[in-house]
Amino acid sequence: DVKVTQSSRYLVKRTGEKVFLECVQDMDHENMFWYRQDPGLGLRLIYFSYDVKMKEKGDIPEGYSVSREKKERFSLILESASTNQTSMYLCASRLGPGGPSYEQYFGPGTRLTVT
Amino acid sequence: SQQGEEDPQALSIQEGENATMNCSYKTSINNLQWYRQNSGRGLVHLILIRSNEREKHSGRLRVTLDTSKKSSSLLITASRAADTASYFCATDGLNYNQGGKLIFGQGTELSVKP
């Protein structure tokens, strides 16, 4: 079974702090994604990475950056956390394009509160 | 903006009844996927239908796709209390270079009462 893990289920940070959210997948997937989920807005893509050291902006990249130094790990960084970044953050991974499976595998999510 | 629009936003039914959720999208797709999310958890893939397919079944799930209307529906038959969750459609575009980027709808919240 594919497993996607996220470093924390719940996180509380103060405004202005630098925040790291870690995601690890164990199936050698090429593609990895970070979403945020807010009531009434569904899932919105922040950043994605289609290979090591490659990254692409999603729909709402402002205020975030990412890092993918190893294939299994994709980190989301909030450079200076703000209250409007309070949200549920979901990481996902997928085999690369052309692979046998198009589905994304999700981690359990990190509920981040910025006070 | 969101590609998928789901309807209804919330649905409440009795156990044993069928639940139908609809999804509309705007641009051409490679495939459309449905996911389920239990409260406060990650999403789980349910079923995928390709753009050249019209209907697909998996257990109690039936998915239809009408590319001319840019719409899909998910039918859950003989629902159970354990089916209570949020259901999302997600479209996979035609752009090979987008690395499997999905665009999600806002979801339908299904409540199945025992």
Short mmCIF file of C-alpha atoms in Angstrom, two decimals:
data_model
loop_
_atom_site.label_atom_id
_atom_site.label_comp_id
_atom_site.label_asym_id
_atom_site.label_seq_id
_atom_site.Cartn_x
_atom_site.Cartn_y
_atom_site.Cartn_z
CA ASP A 1 0.00 0.00 0.00
CA VAL A 2 1.14 3.50 -0.79
CA LYS A 3 1.77 5.51 2.28
CA VAL A 4 1.94 9.28 2.44
CA THR A 5 2.79 10.72 5.82
CA GLN A 6 2.76 14.27 7.06
CA SER A 7 4.90 15.47 9.93
CA SER A 8 2.09 16.79 12.13
CA ARG A 9 -1.67 16.34 12.39
CA TYR A 10 -2.14 19.59 14.30
CA LEU A 11 0.11 22.61 14.49
CA VAL A 12 -0.27 25.98 16.19
CA LYS A 13 2.09 28.78 15.21
CA ARG A 14 2.34 32.49 15.83
CA THR A 15 2.07 35.21 13.22
CA GLY A 16 5.44 35.87 11.60
CA GLU A 17 6.94 32.47 12.38
CA LYS A 18 8.57 30.37 9.69
CA VAL A 19 6.66 27.11 9.36
CA PHE A 20 7.78 23.85 7.78
CA LEU A 21 5.31 21.16 6.76
CA GLU A 22 6.90 17.88 5.75
CA CYS A 23 5.49 15.18 3.53
CA VAL A 24 7.04 11.79 2.82
CA GLN A 25 5.87 9.08 0.42
CA ASP A 26 7.22 5.56 0.27
CA MET A 27 6.29 4.45 -3.27
CA ASP A 28 8.94 6.14 -5.39
CA HIS A 29 6.36 8.48 -6.91
CA GLU A 30 7.66 11.20 -9.19
CA ASN A 31 4.90 13.75 -8.65
CA MET A 32 4.05 15.39 -5.35
CA PHE A 33 1.52 18.08 -4.49
CA TRP A 34 0.56 20.48 -1.72
CA TYR A 35 -3.04 21.63 -1.34
CA ARG A 36 -4.89 23.69 1.17
CA GLN A 37 -8.49 23.01 2.01
CA ASP A 38 -10.88 25.62 3.31
CA PRO A 39 -14.65 25.41 3.90
CA GLY A 40 -16.60 26.38 0.81
CA LEU A 41 -13.46 26.57 -1.34
CA GLY A 42 -12.59 22.92 -1.75
CA LEU A 43 -8.97 21.93 -2.41
CA ARG A 44 -6.69 24.48 -3.96
CA LEU A 45 -3.27 23.61 -5.32
CA ILE A 46 -0.39 25.56 -3.79
CA TYR A 47 2.64 23.97 -5.45
CA PHE A 48 3.53 20.75 -7.15
CA SER A 49 6.71 18.97 -8.10
CA TYR A 50 7.07 16.54 -10.97
CA ASP A 51 10.58 15.44 -10.06
CA VAL A 52 13.43 16.02 -7.62
CA LYS A 53 14.44 19.68 -7.46
CA MET A 54 11.61 20.59 -9.86
CA LYS A 55 8.67 22.68 -8.74
CA GLU A 56 5.76 24.47 -10.30
CA LYS A 57 3.38 27.05 -8.87
CA GLY A 58 -0.18 26.02 -8.42
CA ASP A 59 -3.18 28.28 -8.13
CA ILE A 60 -2.32 29.99 -4.84
CA PRO A 61 1.48 30.04 -4.32
CA GLU A 62 1.71 33.45 -2.68
CA GLY A 63 3.19 33.30 0.80
CA TYR A 64 4.51 29.76 0.31
CA SER A 65 7.61 28.07 -1.01
CA VAL A 66 8.56 24.43 -1.42
CA SER A 67 11.59 22.21 -1.40
CA ARG A 68 12.18 18.80 -2.98
CA GLU A 69 15.72 17.66 -2.41
CA LYS A 70 14.89 13.95 -2.34
CA LYS A 71 12.32 12.05 -4.32
CA GLU A 72 10.36 10.87 -1.31
CA ARG A 73 10.13 14.19 0.53
CA PHE A 74 8.28 17.39 -0.38
CA SER A 75 8.30 20.27 2.07
CA LEU A 76 5.98 23.26 2.22
CA ILE A 77 7.38 26.40 3.81
CA LEU A 78 5.43 29.36 5.10
CA GLU A 79 8.08 32.06 5.15
CA SER A 80 6.20 34.31 7.57
CA ALA A 81 2.97 32.77 8.77
CA SER A 82 -0.15 34.90 8.72
CA THR A 83 -3.61 34.29 10.15
CA ASN A 84 -5.08 33.85 6.66
CA GLN A 85 -2.89 30.77 6.28
CA THR A 86 -4.86 28.98 8.97
CA SER A 87 -6.12 25.96 7.07
CA MET A 88 -5.96 22.23 6.49
CA TYR A 89 -2.91 21.33 4.41
CA LEU A 90 -2.93 18.15 2.37
CA CYS A 91 0.00 16.51 0.65
CA ALA A 92 -0.40 14.02 -2.20
CA SER A 93 1.77 11.96 -4.50
CA ARG A 94 1.36 10.19 -7.83
CA LEU A 95 3.31 8.15 -10.32
CA GLY A 96 4.66 10.26 -13.13
CA PRO A 97 2.79 10.92 -16.38
CA GLY A 98 2.44 7.86 -18.53
CA GLY A 99 2.46 5.59 -15.52
CA PRO A 100 -0.25 2.98 -14.99
CA SER A 101 -2.09 4.99 -12.38
CA TYR A 102 -3.38 8.52 -12.52
CA GLU A 103 -4.76 8.63 -9.01
CA GLN A 104 -3.27 10.74 -6.26
CA TYR A 105 -2.54 9.34 -2.83
CA PHE A 106 -3.14 11.69 0.04
CA GLY A 107 -1.62 12.09 3.45
CA PRO A 108 -3.85 12.53 6.54
CA GLY A 109 -3.51 16.32 6.51
CA THR A 110 -2.06 18.94 8.85
CA ARG A 111 -4.47 21.34 10.49
CA LEU A 112 -2.48 24.55 10.95
CA THR A 113 -3.67 27.37 13.16
CA VAL A 114 -1.83 30.69 13.04
CA THR A 115 -2.57 32.98 15.97
CA SER B 1 -11.06 29.33 -10.32
CA GLN B 2 -12.35 25.87 -9.60
CA GLN B 3 -12.84 23.61 -12.60
CA GLY B 4 -15.42 21.38 -10.99
CA GLU B 5 -18.73 22.48 -9.63
CA GLU B 6 -20.56 19.92 -7.54
CA ASP B 7 -24.20 19.57 -6.91
CA PRO B 8 -25.72 19.30 -4.41
CA GLN B 9 -23.44 20.83 -1.79
CA ALA B 10 -25.05 18.66 0.86
CA LEU B 11 -27.20 15.54 0.72
CA SER B 12 -28.95 13.72 3.53
CA ILE B 13 -30.51 10.30 2.98
CA GLN B 14 -31.58 7.19 4.87
CA GLU B 15 -29.58 4.00 4.91
CA GLY B 16 -30.46 1.80 1.99
CA GLU B 17 -31.32 4.68 -0.32
CA ASN B 18 -29.24 5.64 -3.35
CA ALA B 19 -27.14 8.82 -3.38
CA THR B 20 -26.41 10.74 -6.56
CA MET B 21 -23.85 13.51 -6.81
CA ASN B 22 -23.13 15.59 -9.89
CA CYS B 23 -20.05 17.37 -11.13
CA SER B 24 -19.64 19.84 -13.97
CA TYR B 25 -16.36 21.08 -15.41
CA LYS B 26 -15.22 23.64 -17.93
CA THR B 27 -12.27 22.47 -20.02
CA SER B 28 -11.33 19.32 -21.93
CA ILE B 29 -10.10 16.49 -19.79
CA ASN B 30 -8.00 13.35 -19.94
CA ASN B 31 -9.92 11.70 -17.14
CA LEU B 32 -12.18 12.51 -14.21
CA GLN B 33 -11.73 11.06 -10.75
CA TRP B 34 -13.86 10.84 -7.63
CA TYR B 35 -12.45 11.00 -4.12
CA ARG B 36 -13.91 10.54 -0.69
CA GLN B 37 -12.91 12.36 2.50
CA ASN B 38 -13.93 11.33 5.96
CA SER B 39 -14.21 14.19 8.40
CA GLY B 40 -10.84 15.82 9.08
CA ARG B 41 -8.86 13.23 7.14
CA GLY B 42 -7.06 12.94 3.80
CA LEU B 43 -8.76 12.05 0.54
CA VAL B 44 -9.09 8.52 -0.75
CA HIS B 45 -9.39 7.72 -4.44
CA LEU B 46 -12.62 5.94 -5.36
CA ILE B 47 -12.84 5.62 -9.11
CA LEU B 48 -11.46 7.04 -12.35
CA ILE B 49 -13.25 7.37 -15.66
CA ARG B 50 -11.38 8.20 -18.84
CA SER B 51 -12.61 10.72 -21.38
CA ASN B 52 -13.47 7.97 -23.88
CA GLU B 53 -15.59 6.06 -21.36
CA ARG B 54 -19.25 6.74 -20.63
CA GLU B 55 -19.89 4.61 -17.58
CA LYS B 56 -17.87 2.71 -15.02
CA HIS B 57 -18.74 0.53 -12.04
CA SER B 58 -16.88 -0.39 -8.90
CA GLY B 59 -18.80 -2.30 -6.24
CA ARG B 60 -21.70 -0.04 -5.17
CA LEU B 61 -20.32 2.89 -7.13
CA ARG B 62 -21.42 3.87 -10.60
CA VAL B 63 -19.87 6.80 -12.44
CA THR B 64 -21.06 8.32 -15.68
CA LEU B 65 -19.33 10.84 -17.87
CA ASP B 66 -20.85 13.04 -20.56
CA THR B 67 -18.06 14.94 -22.27
CA SER B 68 -20.48 16.81 -24.54
CA LYS B 69 -22.12 18.33 -21.46
CA LYS B 70 -18.88 18.39 -19.47
CA SER B 71 -20.53 16.62 -16.58
CA SER B 72 -20.21 13.50 -14.46
CA SER B 73 -22.29 11.82 -11.82
CA LEU B 74 -21.46 9.48 -8.97
CA LEU B 75 -24.13 7.08 -7.80
CA ILE B 76 -23.75 5.17 -4.53
CA THR B 77 -26.32 2.40 -4.32
CA ALA B 78 -27.76 0.92 -1.12
CA SER B 79 -25.99 3.50 1.01
CA ARG B 80 -24.71 2.74 4.50
CA ALA B 81 -24.01 4.97 7.49
CA ALA B 82 -20.30 4.37 6.82
CA ASP B 83 -20.67 6.17 3.46
CA THR B 84 -21.09 9.43 5.37
CA ALA B 85 -18.28 11.62 4.05
CA SER B 86 -17.48 14.40 1.61
CA TYR B 87 -17.13 13.44 -2.04
CA PHE B 88 -15.04 15.36 -4.54
CA CYS B 89 -14.70 15.19 -8.27
CA ALA B 90 -11.34 16.06 -9.80
CA THR B 91 -10.41 16.59 -13.42
CA ASP B 92 -7.09 15.67 -15.00
CA GLY B 93 -6.33 17.95 -17.93
CA LEU B 94 -4.85 17.14 -21.27
CA ASN B 95 -1.55 18.87 -20.69
CA TYR B 96 1.06 16.13 -20.36
CA ASN B 97 3.56 18.54 -18.92
CA GLN B 98 1.41 19.47 -15.97
CA GLY B 99 2.57 16.47 -14.02
CA GLY B 100 -0.78 15.03 -13.16
CA LYS B 101 -2.23 18.20 -11.79
CA LEU B 102 -5.85 17.72 -10.72
CA ILE B 103 -8.48 20.39 -10.31
CA PHE B 104 -10.97 19.63 -7.56
CA GLY B 105 -14.57 20.58 -7.15
CA GLN B 106 -15.88 21.97 -3.88
CA GLY B 107 -17.39 18.68 -2.82
CA THR B 108 -20.70 17.20 -1.78
CA GLU B 109 -21.25 16.44 1.88
CA LEU B 110 -23.19 13.20 2.18
CA SER B 111 -24.91 12.21 5.38
CA VAL B 112 -26.44 8.73 5.60
CA LYS B 113 -28.74 8.26 8.58
CA PRO B 114 -29.13 4.82 10.12
#
